[in-house]
Amino acid sequence: MNAAGFPLLSLLTFLPLAGVVAILAIRGDEATVASNARWTALWTSLIVFGLSLILWARFDARVPDAQFVEQVSWLPEFGVNYHMGVDGISMLFVLLSTLLTPICILASWESVQNRVREYMIAFLVLETMMVGMFCALDLIIFYVFFEGVLIPMFLIIGVWGGQRRVYAAFKFFLYTLLGSVLMLLAILALWYHAGTTDIAGLMQHPVPVSWQYWMFLAFFASFAVKVPMWPVHTWLPDAHVEAPTAGSVILAGVLLKMGGYGFLRFSIPLFPDASAYFAPMMFALSVVAVIYTSCVAFAQDDMKKLIAYSSVAHMGIVTIGLFTFNQQGISGAIFQMLSHGVVSGALFLCVGVLYDRVHSREIARYGGVAKIMPAYALVFMLFTMASVALPGTAGFPGEFLVITGAWKSNGWVALGAAMGMILGAAYMLWLYRRVIFSKVTKAEVKALLDLSPRELAIFAPLILLTLWMGLYPSSFTHVWEASVAALVERHEAALAIPRLAGL
Amino acid sequence: MFVGAVFFPLLGATLAGFFGRWLGDRLSMWVSVGCMVLAAICGVSAFVEVGLHSAPRTITISEWINVGGLSVDWALRYDTLSAMMVGMVTFISTFIHLYSVGYMSHDATPPRFFAYLGLFTFAMLMLVTADNLVQLFFGWEGVGLASYLLIGYWYDRESANRAAMKAFIVNRVGDLFFMLGMALTFWTFGALNFGDIFGRVEEMRSATFAGMPALEVISVLLFLGACGKSAQLGLHTWLPDAMEGPTPVSALIHAATMVTAGVFLLARMSPIFEHAPNALTLVTIVGASTAFFAATIGCVQNDIKRIIAYSTCSQLGYMFFAIGVGAYQVAVFHLFTHAFFKALLFLSAGSVIHAMSDEQDIRKMGGIWTKIPVTYAVMWIGSLALAGIPFFAGYYSKDAILESAFAAHTGAGMYAFAMGLIAAFLTAFYSWRLLILTFHGRPRADHHTMEHVHESPAVMLIPLLVLALGALFTGAAFSDLFIGHHEREFWNGAIFNGEHNHIMHAMHEVPGWVPLAPTVIAIAGIALAYLFYMFAPGLPVRLAETFPAVHRFLLNKWYFDELYDAIFVRPFRRLAAVLWRTGDAKIIDGVPNGVAAVTVDAARGVARFQTGRVANYAFTMIAGLVVFVSVIFLGFTR
C-alpha cells in the first residue's frame, strides 16, 4: 500500500526504544526517576497505541496480502531482508500488543516500587519485540523478535516476581528456548532449500513432502511450547504465579498468541501436507488440553494458577480451530486468540486488584468480596462470563466458530471442544463463588476498598472491548476475512496437487 | 413498538443496576416497574398486531457474525409464535415486578434484584424474538446467567450459591448439545437463520450425517439442549434447588418463562422436527416419563416451593409429549395457560411464606385460611387450573394434550396418555395436599409466628388477582384461537405441521370418554387428598410405614442427586486432584525437573575433574588429543 511511503510499522516497532532512551536519560533521586520513568513509559506506549489505531484505520481489509510493506536489504548475500508488513491476520495482534502495554504500565503504577526504571524499560523493550514479531515478514527477522521477547519477559519474572521467581523464570526460559533451537534448525534448512528466508519467497518454493514432516515437527516444538499445548504446558502456571500482574497480562495476552500465530503464519502455509497429516495429532493434543487442564484448573487453590490453567484450555480451542483448515475454524481461532488476550488479561488484572490489597492469591483467604467491593464484583463477573463464553461477550464468537468449524472435520473433536463449555463454567464459577460470594468472615476482606479511579481506567477499555467483540464481532472478523480465505484456498490447492499428480 | 417491547426491560435493568445508588431503593424499583409497563404495552400490542391481525415481520438491527458464509444478524422476528410469547412474557413479568416491590421491600439491595429481573426479561425476549439459532442461543444463555444470578441472589447463603452453580452447570450440559446442534444445522443447511433453514428442509430430507438422517440428529441434539433448560428427566436436578432464589424469581423464571424456553425451541423448530419421527418419539417418551416422575416426587415433598417446582417439571413433561405427538400448538397453548396459573401459584406461595415469617415447610403451617383469605382464594383458583378442573385455564390445554396423545395412535402416544393420566391424578392429589396442609387443620406453627400472620399488601395482591383472572379465563378465551378449528389462520405458518400430521384434527375426534377421563381422575385425586389429610390423617403415615422403601425413594427424589454425585461430581473432583498432583506435578514436571537434576549431577561430576593440578590437566589434554587424532586418522583412511 505504501511501499515507499511512511514507515509506520518500523515506527511502531522502534518507538518504544526511543522511550527507553528517554528513560535512561532521566537523572535525579529515586522517587523522581521512578515517577518520570512511569510517565515516560505511559506516554510512549500511549503514542504507540495511537499510531497503531492509524494502522487500523488505514488498513484495507479487502486486500488479502501484506500491507504497509517495508523492505530494506539487510544481508543480501544470504537473501535476508528487513521485511515488514501486516496482513489481516497479524494486524489486530499488533493492536492487541500496543493496547495491553499501556494497560500493563498503568497496572504496575503502584504495585511495582523497586527498580521502576528498569521495569519500565523491560516493558518497552518487550513491546518492541512483540510488535516486531507480528510485523516480520522474514523468517530470520521473525526469529530474532520471537526470541527477543524471552529476554525482557525472563527479567520481568525473575526480578519482579514472587518467591519462586527464579525457578519459574528459568523454567519459562528453558522450555521456550529448547523448542526454538529446533525451529532455528528448520529455518536454516528452509533457507538451504529455497535460498531465501522471505515468507512470500518461501511460498514460491513448495517444500518436498518428505521434508515437510520433519520441518513441521521442528516448528511444532517451538510453537507448541509457546501456545502452550499439552503436555508442555507446565511452565505456564509457574510463570504466571510468579510473574507480577502486568507480566501475567502480557504473558497470557500476547506471548501465548505467538504460538498460535506461528502455526498460522508458518506451519500451515509452508507445510500444507504435513499440517494435514498431523492434524489428528493436533486435535488429540488439543482436546486433551481442553479437558485435562480444565479438570486441573478445578483443583487449584491459587487464583492465578487457576486462570493460568484456564488459559491452556482456551488455547486448546485455538489449536483445534487452526487445524480445521476451514474459514470458520481459523477465523474462530484468531478471534479466540484476540478475545483470550483481552479476557484473560483482564482476569489477571482482577486477581492483581485483590493481590495488591491483601498480598495473597490463595482463594481461601477471600470470600464475600461482593459485599465490600460491588463494582469489582461486577467487573469480575463480566470477565468470568466472557471466559465461559457467554454469548454477547468476547469469548463466545471464537468458541462458537471453532466448534462449528471442528464439526466439519470431526464431530468428536467438536464434542471435545464443547466439553470446555461445561468444565469452564465449573471452574470459573467455583472460583467466583469462593472469592466473591458467601459470607464475609475474614477481617482482611472487611477492610478492602473498592476499585480506585486508576483501576477503573484500566478496566474500562477492556470492558468496552469485551462487549464490543461479543456484540459486534464483524468489525474484527472482516479484517482477516480476506486473508483467511486466501490462506484456506492456498491450503486446499496445495493439497490438491499431489492428488492430481497421482491420477 | 416491536423494538421497545424487547429493549425497555434492558433499559430498566441498566437504570436500576448502574444508577440504583443515586436513584435510591424505592425510585429504582418503580423505574424498573415503569419500564416493564411500557414493555408490556408494546408487547401486548405487538401480539394484537402480529397475532390477531396476521402481520408478521422481521426487524433487522445489525449484523452480528459473518464468517465465510456463516452469517447471522441481530434481528427481531415477530410471527405469531414469538409475538404471543412476547405478549405473555412482558405481561407476566410486569406483574411479577410489581409483586416484587412488595416482596423485596425489606431486602438490603432491591436495585440489584430489579436489575437482574430486568436483565432476565430482556434475555428471554431476545430468545423468543430471535430470527436465528445463534441469537436464540444468546437469549438462552442470557436467561441462564440471569437465573444463576437470581438463584444466588442471597449470596451469603451457601445453599443458594450451590444451587446457582448447579443450575448454571446442568444447563451447560444441555447447551453443549445445543451448540453441536447448531454446528450440524449450519453444515446441513448452510445457514442458521430460521427463514433459510425452513426453506431448505424439503431438499435436506435425505441428507445424512454419519449414516443417520441429518434432520433426526439435529432434532435429537436440540432436544437434548431443550432438556437442560426445561428440566426434563435426567437434567431436571437443578430446578428444585433453584427454589433458593427469592419467590418472585421462582414464579417468573422457574415457572412462567425460562423453563418453557425448551418447549418454545421445539415449537420454533417444528419444520425440522416434523421430518424427524424418531426424535419425536424420543421427545414423547422423555416428556411422558418426566410428567409422571416429577408428579410422584411432588406427592411427598414438604417444602411449599419445591412441591410447586416438581409440579412445574411435571407440567413441562406434558408440553414435551404434546410436541412429541406433533401437537405443537397444544403444547404452546399449555405453555401459555400454565404461565398464568403457575406464576399465580408461586406468587401465592410467596404470599404464604411472607405471612408465615419465611417458613416454607408445610408441616409447620395449617389453620391460616381465615387470616389470609385472598391468598387462600387465589391459591384455590391456581390449583383448580393446574388440576384441569373444567372451565379453568388448565382444563382446556391439559385435556387437549391428553386427547392429542391418545389420538396419535402410536405406542409412544399411548404411553404418554397413560402417564399423563396418572400424572393428572397425582397432580390433583399433591395440589390439594398442599392446600389442605397449608391452610387447614390445626395451626402447627409456633405461637409467635401465628400472631404475625397477615395478608400481603395491595402491591402484592393486585398481581395475584390479575393472574387469578388469567388462570380463570385464558383457557376459555384463547382455546379456539390457539387450538380450535381455525388455528392455522392464527398461527399463520409460525408452527408447521407436516402433511402426514393430522393430529390437530384427530384430537377433536377421540372417543367420548377420553376428554372426560382427566376431569374424573383429577376429582378422584382431590377426593383422595381430602381423605388423607382432612378426614383420616393417620392414613398417609400408615401408608408410608407400610411401604418404607417406596416412600424413601420418593422422598429422596428417585436418588438422582446421589447418583449424579457418585458418578459425576465426586469422580470429577478426584480426577481433578489426581491429574494435578500426579499428572502435572509428578509426571509432566517430573521429566524436565529430572533432566535438570541429571544435568546438575553431571555438572558436579565434571567439576570434579577440575582438581587444579597441572598434571591431571596435562594428562587429560593428551588423552583428548590421542582420541581426536585417531578419529581424524581413521576418518581419512576409510
PDB file of C-alpha atoms in Angstrom, chain A residues 7-229:
ATOM      1  CA  PRO A   7       7.429   3.525   7.591  1.00  0.00           C
ATOM      2  CA  LEU A   8       4.581   3.185  10.054  1.00  0.00           C
ATOM      3  CA  LEU A   9       5.417  -0.340  11.123  1.00  0.00           C
ATOM      4  CA  SER A  10       9.032   0.428  11.876  1.00  0.00           C
ATOM      5  CA  LEU A  11       7.932   3.430  13.836  1.00  0.00           C
ATOM      6  CA  LEU A  12       5.501   1.301  15.809  1.00  0.00           C
ATOM      7  CA  THR A  13       8.187  -1.253  16.418  1.00  0.00           C
ATOM      8  CA  PHE A  14      11.024   1.010  17.430  1.00  0.00           C
ATOM      9  CA  LEU A  15       9.301   3.963  19.026  1.00  0.00           C
ATOM     10  CA  PRO A  16       9.238   2.191  22.397  1.00  0.00           C
ATOM     11  CA  LEU A  17      13.033   2.036  22.193  1.00  0.00           C
ATOM     12  CA  ALA A  18      13.073   5.835  21.940  1.00  0.00           C
ATOM     13  CA  GLY A  19      11.118   5.795  25.160  1.00  0.00           C
ATOM     14  CA  VAL A  20      13.776   3.537  26.619  1.00  0.00           C
ATOM     15  CA  VAL A  21      16.463   6.025  25.687  1.00  0.00           C
ATOM     16  CA  ALA A  22      14.462   8.820  27.274  1.00  0.00           C
ATOM     17  CA  ILE A  23      14.032   6.813  30.464  1.00  0.00           C
ATOM     18  CA  LEU A  24      17.739   6.073  30.567  1.00  0.00           C
ATOM     19  CA  ALA A  25      18.419   9.781  30.340  1.00  0.00           C
ATOM     20  CA  ILE A  26      16.423  10.571  33.454  1.00  0.00           C
ATOM     21  CA  ARG A  27      18.563  11.833  36.314  1.00  0.00           C
ATOM     22  CA  GLY A  28      17.689  12.616  39.877  1.00  0.00           C
ATOM     23  CA  ASP A  29      16.850  10.882  43.139  1.00  0.00           C
ATOM     24  CA  GLU A  30      14.995   7.602  43.228  1.00  0.00           C
ATOM     25  CA  ALA A  31      11.474   8.953  43.550  1.00  0.00           C
ATOM     26  CA  THR A  32      11.898  11.392  40.674  1.00  0.00           C
ATOM     27  CA  VAL A  33      13.352   8.713  38.462  1.00  0.00           C
ATOM     28  CA  ALA A  34      10.522   6.344  39.298  1.00  0.00           C
ATOM     29  CA  SER A  35       7.830   8.901  38.650  1.00  0.00           C
ATOM     30  CA  ASN A  36       9.374  10.164  35.439  1.00  0.00           C
ATOM     31  CA  ALA A  37      10.024   6.654  34.200  1.00  0.00           C
ATOM     32  CA  ARG A  38       6.368   5.765  34.753  1.00  0.00           C
ATOM     33  CA  TRP A  39       5.108   8.786  32.920  1.00  0.00           C
ATOM     34  CA  THR A  40       7.563   8.441  30.062  1.00  0.00           C
ATOM     35  CA  ALA A  41       6.691   4.800  29.615  1.00  0.00           C
ATOM     36  CA  LEU A  42       2.978   5.510  29.749  1.00  0.00           C
ATOM     37  CA  TRP A  43       3.164   8.291  27.223  1.00  0.00           C
ATOM     38  CA  THR A  44       5.390   6.339  24.895  1.00  0.00           C
ATOM     39  CA  SER A  45       3.079   3.374  24.950  1.00  0.00           C
ATOM     40  CA  LEU A  46       0.024   5.573  24.509  1.00  0.00           C
ATOM     41  CA  ILE A  47       1.555   7.239  21.482  1.00  0.00           C
ATOM     42  CA  VAL A  48       2.383   3.849  20.048  1.00  0.00           C
ATOM     43  CA  PHE A  49      -1.183   2.779  20.659  1.00  0.00           C
ATOM     44  CA  GLY A  50      -2.433   5.923  18.944  1.00  0.00           C
ATOM     45  CA  LEU A  51      -0.241   5.189  15.953  1.00  0.00           C
ATOM     46  CA  SER A  52      -1.485   1.655  15.803  1.00  0.00           C
ATOM     47  CA  LEU A  53      -5.025   2.998  15.612  1.00  0.00           C
ATOM     48  CA  ILE A  54      -3.937   4.808  12.459  1.00  0.00           C
ATOM     49  CA  LEU A  55      -2.722   1.462  11.223  1.00  0.00           C
ATOM     50  CA  TRP A  56      -6.174   0.016  11.774  1.00  0.00           C
ATOM     51  CA  ALA A  57      -7.923   2.982  10.212  1.00  0.00           C
ATOM     52  CA  ARG A  58      -5.824   2.874   7.071  1.00  0.00           C
ATOM     53  CA  PHE A  59      -5.795  -0.874   6.748  1.00  0.00           C
ATOM     54  CA  ASP A  60      -7.601  -2.145   3.673  1.00  0.00           C
ATOM     55  CA  ALA A  61      -9.476  -5.277   4.654  1.00  0.00           C
ATOM     56  CA  ARG A  62     -10.247  -6.251   1.073  1.00  0.00           C
ATOM     57  CA  VAL A  63      -6.607  -6.967   0.316  1.00  0.00           C
ATOM     58  CA  PRO A  64      -5.534 -10.414   1.438  1.00  0.00           C
ATOM     59  CA  ASP A  65      -1.803  -9.721   1.164  1.00  0.00           C
ATOM     60  CA  ALA A  66       0.588  -7.826   3.343  1.00  0.00           C
ATOM     61  CA  GLN A  67       0.184  -4.066   3.592  1.00  0.00           C
ATOM     62  CA  PHE A  68       2.336  -1.213   4.872  1.00  0.00           C
ATOM     63  CA  VAL A  69       5.231  -3.205   3.475  1.00  0.00           C
ATOM     64  CA  GLU A  70       8.775  -2.036   4.154  1.00  0.00           C
ATOM     65  CA  GLN A  71      11.718  -3.808   2.645  1.00  0.00           C
ATOM     66  CA  VAL A  72      15.351  -2.976   3.185  1.00  0.00           C
ATOM     67  CA  SER A  73      18.213  -5.142   2.121  1.00  0.00           C
ATOM     68  CA  TRP A  74      19.992  -6.418   5.195  1.00  0.00           C
ATOM     69  CA  LEU A  75      22.154  -9.441   4.497  1.00  0.00           C
ATOM     70  CA  PRO A  76      21.916  -9.634   0.708  1.00  0.00           C
ATOM     71  CA  GLU A  77      24.477 -12.425   0.395  1.00  0.00           C
ATOM     72  CA  PHE A  78      22.174 -14.676   2.427  1.00  0.00           C
ATOM     73  CA  GLY A  79      18.979 -13.394   0.905  1.00  0.00           C
ATOM     74  CA  VAL A  80      17.834 -11.963   4.222  1.00  0.00           C
ATOM     75  CA  ASN A  81      15.924  -8.701   4.126  1.00  0.00           C
ATOM     76  CA  TYR A  82      14.447  -6.434   6.728  1.00  0.00           C
ATOM     77  CA  HIS A  83      10.915  -7.075   5.527  1.00  0.00           C
ATOM     78  CA  MET A  84       7.968  -5.780   7.480  1.00  0.00           C
ATOM     79  CA  GLY A  85       4.259  -5.744   6.728  1.00  0.00           C
ATOM     80  CA  VAL A  86       0.917  -6.718   8.183  1.00  0.00           C
ATOM     81  CA  ASP A  87      -1.974  -8.601   6.701  1.00  0.00           C
ATOM     82  CA  GLY A  88      -5.427  -9.240   8.095  1.00  0.00           C
ATOM     83  CA  ILE A  89      -4.167 -11.996  10.326  1.00  0.00           C
ATOM     84  CA  SER A  90      -1.400 -10.093  12.045  1.00  0.00           C
ATOM     85  CA  MET A  91      -2.777  -6.563  12.112  1.00  0.00           C
ATOM     86  CA  LEU A  92      -5.020  -6.975  15.121  1.00  0.00           C
ATOM     87  CA  PHE A  93      -2.323  -8.783  17.067  1.00  0.00           C
ATOM     88  CA  VAL A  94      -0.206  -5.663  16.701  1.00  0.00           C
ATOM     89  CA  LEU A  95      -3.089  -3.706  18.158  1.00  0.00           C
ATOM     90  CA  LEU A  96      -3.526  -6.186  20.962  1.00  0.00           C
ATOM     91  CA  SER A  97       0.128  -5.727  21.905  1.00  0.00           C
ATOM     92  CA  THR A  98       0.006  -1.962  21.752  1.00  0.00           C
ATOM     93  CA  LEU A  99      -3.213  -1.887  23.755  1.00  0.00           C
ATOM     94  CA  LEU A 100      -2.070  -4.176  26.524  1.00  0.00           C
ATOM     95  CA  THR A 101       1.263  -2.416  27.064  1.00  0.00           C
ATOM     96  CA  PRO A 102      -0.119   0.897  28.378  1.00  0.00           C
ATOM     97  CA  ILE A 103      -2.634  -1.069  30.436  1.00  0.00           C
ATOM     98  CA  CYS A 104       0.209  -3.057  31.963  1.00  0.00           C
ATOM     99  CA  ILE A 105       2.187   0.062  32.709  1.00  0.00           C
ATOM    100  CA  LEU A 106      -0.814   1.594  34.372  1.00  0.00           C
ATOM    101  CA  ALA A 107      -1.472  -1.596  36.300  1.00  0.00           C
ATOM    102  CA  SER A 108       2.082  -1.534  37.690  1.00  0.00           C
ATOM    103  CA  TRP A 109       1.820   2.105  38.741  1.00  0.00           C
ATOM    104  CA  GLU A 110       1.675   1.428  42.442  1.00  0.00           C
ATOM    105  CA  SER A 111       2.407  -2.259  42.755  1.00  0.00           C
ATOM    106  CA  VAL A 112       5.962  -2.002  41.444  1.00  0.00           C
ATOM    107  CA  GLN A 113       8.111   0.122  43.735  1.00  0.00           C
ATOM    108  CA  ASN A 114      11.651  -1.109  43.330  1.00  0.00           C
ATOM    109  CA  ARG A 115      13.766  -0.685  40.200  1.00  0.00           C
ATOM    110  CA  VAL A 116      10.944   1.160  38.483  1.00  0.00           C
ATOM    111  CA  ARG A 117      13.192   2.495  35.747  1.00  0.00           C
ATOM    112  CA  GLU A 118      14.396  -0.957  34.757  1.00  0.00           C
ATOM    113  CA  TYR A 119      10.885  -2.339  34.952  1.00  0.00           C
ATOM    114  CA  MET A 120       9.537   0.236  32.550  1.00  0.00           C
ATOM    115  CA  ILE A 121      12.473  -0.308  30.213  1.00  0.00           C
ATOM    116  CA  ALA A 122      11.760  -4.015  30.214  1.00  0.00           C
ATOM    117  CA  PHE A 123       8.149  -3.398  29.232  1.00  0.00           C
ATOM    118  CA  LEU A 124       9.025  -1.028  26.428  1.00  0.00           C
ATOM    119  CA  VAL A 125      11.616  -3.426  25.053  1.00  0.00           C
ATOM    120  CA  LEU A 126       9.022  -6.157  25.298  1.00  0.00           C
ATOM    121  CA  GLU A 127       6.629  -4.052  23.276  1.00  0.00           C
ATOM    122  CA  THR A 128       9.236  -3.562  20.557  1.00  0.00           C
ATOM    123  CA  MET A 129       9.811  -7.267  20.372  1.00  0.00           C
ATOM    124  CA  MET A 130       6.121  -8.172  20.276  1.00  0.00           C
ATOM    125  CA  VAL A 131       5.174  -5.656  17.640  1.00  0.00           C
ATOM    126  CA  GLY A 132       8.220  -6.516  15.569  1.00  0.00           C
ATOM    127  CA  MET A 133       7.392 -10.187  15.737  1.00  0.00           C
ATOM    128  CA  PHE A 134       3.871  -9.716  14.448  1.00  0.00           C
ATOM    129  CA  CYS A 135       5.101  -7.443  11.645  1.00  0.00           C
ATOM    130  CA  ALA A 136       8.039  -9.510  10.465  1.00  0.00           C
ATOM    131  CA  LEU A 137       7.751 -10.978   7.012  1.00  0.00           C
ATOM    132  CA  ASP A 138      11.150 -12.591   7.002  1.00  0.00           C
ATOM    133  CA  LEU A 139      11.843 -15.734   8.946  1.00  0.00           C
ATOM    134  CA  ILE A 140      15.151 -14.512  10.344  1.00  0.00           C
ATOM    135  CA  ILE A 141      13.679 -11.207  11.452  1.00  0.00           C
ATOM    136  CA  PHE A 142      10.776 -13.105  12.934  1.00  0.00           C
ATOM    137  CA  TYR A 143      13.125 -15.415  14.768  1.00  0.00           C
ATOM    138  CA  VAL A 144      15.101 -12.513  16.196  1.00  0.00           C
ATOM    139  CA  PHE A 145      11.995 -10.866  17.600  1.00  0.00           C
ATOM    140  CA  PHE A 146      10.454 -14.178  18.632  1.00  0.00           C
ATOM    141  CA  GLU A 147      13.467 -14.989  20.749  1.00  0.00           C
ATOM    142  CA  GLY A 148      13.974 -11.416  21.788  1.00  0.00           C
ATOM    143  CA  VAL A 149      10.673 -11.484  23.622  1.00  0.00           C
ATOM    144  CA  LEU A 150      12.130 -14.017  26.009  1.00  0.00           C
ATOM    145  CA  ILE A 151      14.742 -11.690  27.461  1.00  0.00           C
ATOM    146  CA  PRO A 152      12.576  -8.906  28.903  1.00  0.00           C
ATOM    147  CA  MET A 153       9.963 -11.456  29.987  1.00  0.00           C
ATOM    148  CA  PHE A 154      12.626 -13.535  31.716  1.00  0.00           C
ATOM    149  CA  LEU A 155      13.768 -10.452  33.580  1.00  0.00           C
ATOM    150  CA  ILE A 156      10.256  -9.365  34.472  1.00  0.00           C
ATOM    151  CA  ILE A 157       9.510 -12.721  36.040  1.00  0.00           C
ATOM    152  CA  GLY A 158      12.970 -13.205  37.518  1.00  0.00           C
ATOM    153  CA  VAL A 159      13.419  -9.763  39.046  1.00  0.00           C
ATOM    154  CA  TRP A 160       9.954  -8.525  39.937  1.00  0.00           C
ATOM    155  CA  GLY A 161       8.290 -11.888  40.508  1.00  0.00           C
ATOM    156  CA  GLY A 162       7.143 -13.721  43.604  1.00  0.00           C
ATOM    157  CA  GLN A 163       9.025 -16.062  45.895  1.00  0.00           C
ATOM    158  CA  ARG A 164       9.903 -18.855  43.484  1.00  0.00           C
ATOM    159  CA  ARG A 165      10.570 -16.387  40.691  1.00  0.00           C
ATOM    160  CA  VAL A 166      13.990 -17.725  39.761  1.00  0.00           C
ATOM    161  CA  TYR A 167      12.749 -21.283  39.326  1.00  0.00           C
ATOM    162  CA  ALA A 168       9.793 -20.034  37.280  1.00  0.00           C
ATOM    163  CA  ALA A 169      11.889 -17.727  35.147  1.00  0.00           C
ATOM    164  CA  PHE A 170      14.376 -20.454  34.288  1.00  0.00           C
ATOM    165  CA  LYS A 171      11.652 -22.936  33.587  1.00  0.00           C
ATOM    166  CA  PHE A 172       9.985 -20.458  31.289  1.00  0.00           C
ATOM    167  CA  PHE A 173      13.212 -19.609  29.536  1.00  0.00           C
ATOM    168  CA  LEU A 174      14.496 -23.136  29.075  1.00  0.00           C
ATOM    169  CA  TYR A 175      11.210 -24.586  27.884  1.00  0.00           C
ATOM    170  CA  THR A 176      10.698 -21.957  25.261  1.00  0.00           C
ATOM    171  CA  LEU A 177      14.325 -21.848  24.209  1.00  0.00           C
ATOM    172  CA  LEU A 178      14.546 -25.592  23.752  1.00  0.00           C
ATOM    173  CA  GLY A 179      11.725 -25.550  21.227  1.00  0.00           C
ATOM    174  CA  SER A 180      13.208 -22.568  19.464  1.00  0.00           C
ATOM    175  CA  VAL A 181      16.514 -24.284  18.851  1.00  0.00           C
ATOM    176  CA  LEU A 182      14.770 -26.899  16.767  1.00  0.00           C
ATOM    177  CA  MET A 183      12.919 -24.179  14.921  1.00  0.00           C
ATOM    178  CA  LEU A 184      16.202 -22.473  14.140  1.00  0.00           C
ATOM    179  CA  LEU A 185      17.466 -25.666  12.563  1.00  0.00           C
ATOM    180  CA  ALA A 186      14.329 -25.878  10.467  1.00  0.00           C
ATOM    181  CA  ILE A 187      14.729 -22.258   9.422  1.00  0.00           C
ATOM    182  CA  LEU A 188      18.271 -22.989   8.287  1.00  0.00           C
ATOM    183  CA  ALA A 189      17.035 -25.983   6.353  1.00  0.00           C
ATOM    184  CA  LEU A 190      14.385 -23.862   4.688  1.00  0.00           C
ATOM    185  CA  TRP A 191      16.963 -21.290   3.742  1.00  0.00           C
ATOM    186  CA  TYR A 192      19.177 -24.048   2.388  1.00  0.00           C
ATOM    187  CA  HIS A 193      16.272 -25.302   0.317  1.00  0.00           C
ATOM    188  CA  ALA A 194      14.887 -22.059  -1.049  1.00  0.00           C
ATOM    189  CA  GLY A 195      17.821 -19.680  -0.800  1.00  0.00           C
ATOM    190  CA  THR A 196      15.686 -17.090   0.903  1.00  0.00           C
ATOM    191  CA  THR A 197      14.025 -16.597   4.243  1.00  0.00           C
ATOM    192  CA  ASP A 198      11.403 -14.245   2.940  1.00  0.00           C
ATOM    193  CA  ILE A 199       7.982 -15.652   3.688  1.00  0.00           C
ATOM    194  CA  ALA A 200       6.475 -14.678   0.366  1.00  0.00           C
ATOM    195  CA  GLY A 201       9.552 -16.054  -1.376  1.00  0.00           C
ATOM    196  CA  LEU A 202       9.292 -19.319   0.521  1.00  0.00           C
ATOM    197  CA  MET A 203       5.749 -19.777  -0.701  1.00  0.00           C
ATOM    198  CA  GLN A 204       7.120 -19.916  -4.216  1.00  0.00           C
ATOM    199  CA  HIS A 205       9.240 -22.946  -3.351  1.00  0.00           C
ATOM    200  CA  PRO A 206       6.984 -25.706  -2.121  1.00  0.00           C
ATOM    201  CA  VAL A 207       8.834 -27.836   0.373  1.00  0.00           C
ATOM    202  CA  PRO A 208       9.087 -31.523  -0.625  1.00  0.00           C
ATOM    203  CA  VAL A 209       6.553 -33.559   1.292  1.00  0.00           C
ATOM    204  CA  SER A 210       9.152 -35.791   2.894  1.00  0.00           C
ATOM    205  CA  TRP A 211      10.889 -32.736   4.362  1.00  0.00           C
ATOM    206  CA  GLN A 212       7.669 -31.195   5.492  1.00  0.00           C
ATOM    207  CA  TYR A 213       7.107 -33.726   8.244  1.00  0.00           C
ATOM    208  CA  TRP A 214      10.396 -33.008   9.950  1.00  0.00           C
ATOM    209  CA  MET A 215      10.162 -29.273   9.477  1.00  0.00           C
ATOM    210  CA  PHE A 216       6.622 -29.263  10.797  1.00  0.00           C
ATOM    211  CA  LEU A 217       7.727 -31.095  13.884  1.00  0.00           C
ATOM    212  CA  ALA A 218      10.625 -28.703  14.400  1.00  0.00           C
ATOM    213  CA  PHE A 219       8.352 -25.664  14.202  1.00  0.00           C
ATOM    214  CA  PHE A 220       5.826 -27.535  16.276  1.00  0.00           C
ATOM    215  CA  ALA A 221       8.377 -27.961  19.034  1.00  0.00           C
ATOM    216  CA  SER A 222       8.740 -24.236  19.282  1.00  0.00           C
ATOM    217  CA  PHE A 223       5.149 -23.149  18.850  1.00  0.00           C
ATOM    218  CA  ALA A 224       3.598 -25.903  20.936  1.00  0.00           C
ATOM    219  CA  VAL A 225       5.614 -24.775  23.931  1.00  0.00           C
ATOM    220  CA  LYS A 226       4.540 -21.187  23.397  1.00  0.00           C
ATOM    221  CA  VAL A 227       0.831 -21.949  22.969  1.00  0.00           C
ATOM    222  CA  PRO A 228       1.278 -23.992  25.289  1.00  0.00           C
ATOM    223  CA  MET A 229      -0.092 -27.326  24.265  1.00  0.00           C
TER     224      MET A 229
END
